[in-house]
Short mmCIF file of C-alpha atoms in Angstrom, two decimals:
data_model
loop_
_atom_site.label_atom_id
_atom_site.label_comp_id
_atom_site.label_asym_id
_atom_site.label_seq_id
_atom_site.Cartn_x
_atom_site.Cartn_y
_atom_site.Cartn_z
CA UNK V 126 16.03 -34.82 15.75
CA UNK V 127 15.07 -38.44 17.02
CA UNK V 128 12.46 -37.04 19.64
CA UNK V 129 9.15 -37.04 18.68
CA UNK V 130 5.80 -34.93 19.56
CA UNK V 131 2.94 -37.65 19.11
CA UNK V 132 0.23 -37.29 18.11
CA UNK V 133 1.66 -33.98 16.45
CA UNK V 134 3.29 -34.42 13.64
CA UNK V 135 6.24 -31.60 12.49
CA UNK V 136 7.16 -29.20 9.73
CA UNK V 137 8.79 -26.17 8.51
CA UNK V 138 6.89 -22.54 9.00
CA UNK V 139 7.99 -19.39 7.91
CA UNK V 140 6.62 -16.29 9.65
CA UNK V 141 8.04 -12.85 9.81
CA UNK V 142 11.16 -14.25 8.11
CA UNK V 143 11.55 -16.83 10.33
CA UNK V 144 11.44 -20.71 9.38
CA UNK V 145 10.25 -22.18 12.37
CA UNK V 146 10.35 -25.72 13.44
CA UNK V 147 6.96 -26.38 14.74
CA UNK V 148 4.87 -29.28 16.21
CA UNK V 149 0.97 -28.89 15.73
CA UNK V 150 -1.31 -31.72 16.68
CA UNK V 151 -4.96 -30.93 15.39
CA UNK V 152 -8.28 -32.91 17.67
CA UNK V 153 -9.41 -35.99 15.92
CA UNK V 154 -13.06 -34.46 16.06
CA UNK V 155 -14.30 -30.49 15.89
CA UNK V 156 -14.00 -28.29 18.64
CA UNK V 157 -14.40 -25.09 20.17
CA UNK V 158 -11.26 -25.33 22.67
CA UNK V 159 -9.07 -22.10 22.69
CA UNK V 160 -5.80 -23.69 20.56
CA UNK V 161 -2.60 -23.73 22.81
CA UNK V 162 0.72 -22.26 22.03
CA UNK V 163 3.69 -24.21 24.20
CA UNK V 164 6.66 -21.94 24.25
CA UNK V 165 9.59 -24.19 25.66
CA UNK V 166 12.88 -23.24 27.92
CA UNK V 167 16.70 -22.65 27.67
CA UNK V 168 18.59 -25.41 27.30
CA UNK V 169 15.77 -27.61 26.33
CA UNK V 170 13.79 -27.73 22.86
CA UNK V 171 9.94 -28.27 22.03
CA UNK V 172 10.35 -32.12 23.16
CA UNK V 173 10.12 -30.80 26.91
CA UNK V 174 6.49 -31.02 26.05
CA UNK V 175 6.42 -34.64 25.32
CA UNK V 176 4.16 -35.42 28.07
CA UNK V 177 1.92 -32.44 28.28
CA UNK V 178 1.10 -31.81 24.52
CA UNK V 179 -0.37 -35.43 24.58
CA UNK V 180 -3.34 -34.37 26.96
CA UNK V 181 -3.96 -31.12 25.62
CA UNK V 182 -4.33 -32.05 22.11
CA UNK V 183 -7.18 -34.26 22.76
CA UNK V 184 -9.71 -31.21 22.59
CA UNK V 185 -7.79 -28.51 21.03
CA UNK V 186 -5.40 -27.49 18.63
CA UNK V 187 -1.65 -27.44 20.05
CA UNK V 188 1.18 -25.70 18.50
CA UNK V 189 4.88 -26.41 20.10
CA UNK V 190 7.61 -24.93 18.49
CA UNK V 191 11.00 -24.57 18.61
CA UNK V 192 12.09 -21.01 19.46
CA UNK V 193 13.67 -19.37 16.86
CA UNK V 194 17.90 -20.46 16.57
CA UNK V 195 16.80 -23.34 19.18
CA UNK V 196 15.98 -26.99 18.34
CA UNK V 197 15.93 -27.13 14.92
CA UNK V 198 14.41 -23.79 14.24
CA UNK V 199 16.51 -21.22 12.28
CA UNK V 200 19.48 -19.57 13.82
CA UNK V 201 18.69 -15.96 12.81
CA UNK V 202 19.64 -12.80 15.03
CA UNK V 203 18.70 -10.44 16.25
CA UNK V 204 17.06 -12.02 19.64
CA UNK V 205 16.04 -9.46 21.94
CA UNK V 206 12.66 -9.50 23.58
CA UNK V 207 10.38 -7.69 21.37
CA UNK V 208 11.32 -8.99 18.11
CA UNK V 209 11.54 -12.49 19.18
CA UNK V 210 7.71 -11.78 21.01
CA UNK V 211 7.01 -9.99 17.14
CA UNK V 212 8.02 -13.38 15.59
CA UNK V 213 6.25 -15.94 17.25
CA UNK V 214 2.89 -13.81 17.41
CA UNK V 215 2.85 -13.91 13.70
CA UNK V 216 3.63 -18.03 13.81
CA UNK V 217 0.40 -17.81 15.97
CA UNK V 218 -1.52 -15.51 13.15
CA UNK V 219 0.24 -18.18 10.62
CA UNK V 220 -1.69 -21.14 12.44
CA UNK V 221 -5.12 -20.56 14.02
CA UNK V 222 -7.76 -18.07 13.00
CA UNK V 223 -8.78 -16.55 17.16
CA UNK V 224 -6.69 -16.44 20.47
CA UNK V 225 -4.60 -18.94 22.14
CA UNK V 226 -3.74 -19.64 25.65
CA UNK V 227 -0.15 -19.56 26.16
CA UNK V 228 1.98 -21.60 28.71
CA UNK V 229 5.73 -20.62 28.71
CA UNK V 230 8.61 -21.99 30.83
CA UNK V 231 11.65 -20.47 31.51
CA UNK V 232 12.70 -18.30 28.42
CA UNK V 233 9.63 -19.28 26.87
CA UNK V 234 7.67 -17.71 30.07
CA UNK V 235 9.46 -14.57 29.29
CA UNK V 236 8.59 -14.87 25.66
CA UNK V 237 4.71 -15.51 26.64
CA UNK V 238 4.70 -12.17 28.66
CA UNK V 239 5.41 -9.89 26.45
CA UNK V 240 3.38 -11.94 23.62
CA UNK V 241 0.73 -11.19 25.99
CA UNK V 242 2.07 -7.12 25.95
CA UNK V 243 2.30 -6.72 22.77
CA UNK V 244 -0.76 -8.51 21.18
CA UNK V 245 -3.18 -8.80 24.29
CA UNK V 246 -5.69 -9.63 21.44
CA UNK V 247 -4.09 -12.56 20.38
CA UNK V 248 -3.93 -13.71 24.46
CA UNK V 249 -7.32 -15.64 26.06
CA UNK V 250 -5.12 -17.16 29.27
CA UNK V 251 -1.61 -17.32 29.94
CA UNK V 252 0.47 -19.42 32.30
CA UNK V 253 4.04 -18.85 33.23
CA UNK V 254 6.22 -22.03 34.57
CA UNK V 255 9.61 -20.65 36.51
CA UNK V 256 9.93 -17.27 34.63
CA UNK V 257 10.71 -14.09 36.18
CA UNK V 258 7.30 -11.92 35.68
CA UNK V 259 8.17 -8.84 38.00
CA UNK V 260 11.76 -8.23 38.87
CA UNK V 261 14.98 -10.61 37.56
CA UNK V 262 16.90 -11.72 41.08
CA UNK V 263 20.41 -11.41 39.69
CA UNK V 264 21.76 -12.97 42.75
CA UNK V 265 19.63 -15.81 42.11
CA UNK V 266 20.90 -16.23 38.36
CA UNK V 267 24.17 -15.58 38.14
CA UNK V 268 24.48 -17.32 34.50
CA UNK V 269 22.44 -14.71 32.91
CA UNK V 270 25.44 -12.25 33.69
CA UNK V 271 28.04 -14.82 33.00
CA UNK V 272 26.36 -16.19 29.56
CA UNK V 273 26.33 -12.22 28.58
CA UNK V 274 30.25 -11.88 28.64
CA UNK V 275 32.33 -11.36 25.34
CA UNK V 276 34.04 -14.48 24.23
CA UNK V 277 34.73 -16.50 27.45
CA UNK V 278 31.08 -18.37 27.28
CA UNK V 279 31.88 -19.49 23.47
CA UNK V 280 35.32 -20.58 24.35
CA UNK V 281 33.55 -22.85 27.32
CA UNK V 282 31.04 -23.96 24.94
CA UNK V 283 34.06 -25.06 22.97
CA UNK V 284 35.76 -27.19 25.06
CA UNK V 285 33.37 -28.93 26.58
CA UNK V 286 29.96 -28.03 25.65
CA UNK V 287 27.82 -31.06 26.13
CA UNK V 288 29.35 -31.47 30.10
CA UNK V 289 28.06 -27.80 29.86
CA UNK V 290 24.56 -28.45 28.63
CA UNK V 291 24.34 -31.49 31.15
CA UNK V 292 25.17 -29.37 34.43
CA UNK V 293 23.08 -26.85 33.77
CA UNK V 294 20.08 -29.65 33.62
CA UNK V 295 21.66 -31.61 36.97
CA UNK V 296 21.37 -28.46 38.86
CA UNK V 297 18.16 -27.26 37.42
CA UNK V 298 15.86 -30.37 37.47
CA UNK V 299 15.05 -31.23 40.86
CA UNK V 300 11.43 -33.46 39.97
CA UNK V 301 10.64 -36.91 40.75
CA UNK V 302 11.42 -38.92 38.65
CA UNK V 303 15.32 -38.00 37.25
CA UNK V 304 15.07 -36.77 33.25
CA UNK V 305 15.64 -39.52 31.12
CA UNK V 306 18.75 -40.25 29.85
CA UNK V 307 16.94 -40.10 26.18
CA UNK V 308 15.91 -36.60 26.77
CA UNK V 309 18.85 -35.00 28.41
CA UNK V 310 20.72 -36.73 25.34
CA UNK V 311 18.48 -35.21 22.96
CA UNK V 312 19.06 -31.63 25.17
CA UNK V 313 22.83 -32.03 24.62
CA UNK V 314 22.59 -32.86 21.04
CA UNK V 315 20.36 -29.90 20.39
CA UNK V 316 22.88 -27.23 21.73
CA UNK V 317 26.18 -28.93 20.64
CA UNK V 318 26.36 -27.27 17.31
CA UNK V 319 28.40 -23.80 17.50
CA UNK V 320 25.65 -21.72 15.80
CA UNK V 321 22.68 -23.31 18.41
CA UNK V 322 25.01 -22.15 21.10
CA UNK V 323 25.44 -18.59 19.72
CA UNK V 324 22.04 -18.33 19.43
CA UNK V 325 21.43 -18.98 23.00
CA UNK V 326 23.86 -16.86 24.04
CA UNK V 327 22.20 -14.29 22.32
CA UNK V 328 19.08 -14.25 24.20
CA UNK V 329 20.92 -13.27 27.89
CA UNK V 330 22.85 -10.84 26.09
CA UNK V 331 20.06 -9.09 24.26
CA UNK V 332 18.84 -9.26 27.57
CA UNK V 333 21.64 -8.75 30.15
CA UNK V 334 23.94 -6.22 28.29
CA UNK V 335 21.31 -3.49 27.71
CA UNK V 336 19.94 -4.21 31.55
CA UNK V 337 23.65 -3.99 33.14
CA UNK V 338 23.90 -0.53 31.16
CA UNK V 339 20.86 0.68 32.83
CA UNK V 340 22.03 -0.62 35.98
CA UNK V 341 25.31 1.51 35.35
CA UNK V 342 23.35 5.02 34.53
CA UNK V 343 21.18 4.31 37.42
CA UNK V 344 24.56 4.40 39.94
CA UNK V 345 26.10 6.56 38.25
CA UNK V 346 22.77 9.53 39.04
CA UNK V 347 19.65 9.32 40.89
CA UNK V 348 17.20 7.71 38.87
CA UNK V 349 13.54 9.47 38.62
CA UNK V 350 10.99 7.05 40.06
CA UNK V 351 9.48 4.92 36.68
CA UNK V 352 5.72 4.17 36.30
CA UNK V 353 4.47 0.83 37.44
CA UNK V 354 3.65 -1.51 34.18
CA UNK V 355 0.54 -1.86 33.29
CA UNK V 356 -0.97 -5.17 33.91
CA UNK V 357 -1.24 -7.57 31.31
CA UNK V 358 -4.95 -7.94 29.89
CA UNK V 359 -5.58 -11.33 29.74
CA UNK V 360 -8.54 -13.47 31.12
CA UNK V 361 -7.02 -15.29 33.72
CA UNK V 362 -3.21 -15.75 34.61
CA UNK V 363 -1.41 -18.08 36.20
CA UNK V 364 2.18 -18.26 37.58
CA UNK V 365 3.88 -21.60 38.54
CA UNK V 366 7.01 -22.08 40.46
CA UNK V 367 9.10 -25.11 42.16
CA UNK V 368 9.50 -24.58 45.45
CA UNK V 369 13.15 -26.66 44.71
CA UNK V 370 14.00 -24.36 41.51
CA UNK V 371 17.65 -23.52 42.78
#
């Protein structure tokens, strides 16, 4: 894709029989700085980084990738929670030799949470950007449900995809100053391809189907009461929101 990382530079990495498309910038001198793993959002690729991985990788090692099916990594099912988690904790293994502080927005948030569940030893700090981290509002996000349906959300995708991809950025970016043109271009590019889009899809409905059949058991009896998760055991955690995410 046109859109680059600097100062990382990009290549190819397999891990767990995934090829990733990673960025990894390395500090011009030696250092003892935790390395960073940037785990991007839905519909947006590793570039949404563009002006944070700049300031980070001054000190530290900095790995941004694309997730896996997304950007230009490969499109390989399946992509529910704990195998995609599985995946990009062994892309982190791949890399750095330690821990790394994860920040994840969006699906990437969501991704950096149960990272943090399933290898806690792997996790120093962790910062989520606009992720759910308790409960999902469904209200609040009525495309997860939609993007789960059979069939209709391809057959949108088909006939007009890229006005798609575009809405869903006008109504979720709601900064000063607008995106530029450039990089919602680049966005729209990046999810025009049939097979990127079915790969997206596939992360609400890994996600949405098997939650909605829950939801279905649960009305259909009374539900026991369920144990509280256990916290995550990280250093320190962080959780960002905009106070204008719609």
């Amino acid at each position: 894709m046109s859109q680059t990382l600097a100062p990382a530079t990009d290549r190819y990495v397999a891990a767990e029989g995934v090829r990733f498309h990673l960025w990894r910038s390395d500090p011009a001198a030696p250092s003892s700085a935790t390395p960073t793993l940037l785990l991007h959002g839905v519909p947006q690729t590793a570039v949404m980084w563009r002006d944070v991985l700049p300031v980070l990788a001054a000190d530290r090692v900095v790995l941004a990738p694309d997730l896996k099916g997304l950007g230009d990594s490969e499109v390989r099912g399946p992509y529910d929670v704990p195998t995609l988690a599985g995946e990009l904790a062994a892309l982190v293994l791949h890399e750095v030799d330690g821990q790394v502080d994860i920040v994840g927005h969006d699906w990437g948030g969501v991704l950096a949470l149960a990272i943090a569940r399933l290898r806690p030893d792997l996790v120093r700090r962790l910062v989520i950007i606009n992720a759910p981290y308790r409960d999902l509002k469904w209200h609040r996000a009525p495309h997860i449900a939609g993007f789960a349906l059979p069939a209709a959300p391809e057959a949108v995708f088909r006939l007009s995809g890229e006005r798609v991809i575009r809405t869903m950025l006008r109504t979720g970016w709601r900064s000063e100053p607008a995106l530029p043109d450039d990089i919602a271009d680049h966005y729209a590019a990046a999810y025009a391809e049939p097979h990127r889009t079915a790969a997206m899809l596939g992360y609400y409905r890994a996600f949405a189907r098997p939650a909605a059949a829950r939801a279905l058991r649960g009305a259909r009896r009374r539900r026991p009461a369920t144990k509280a998760r256990a916290p995550i055991s990280v250093q320190r955690s962080l959780v960002l929101w905009g106070a204008a995410d719609p």
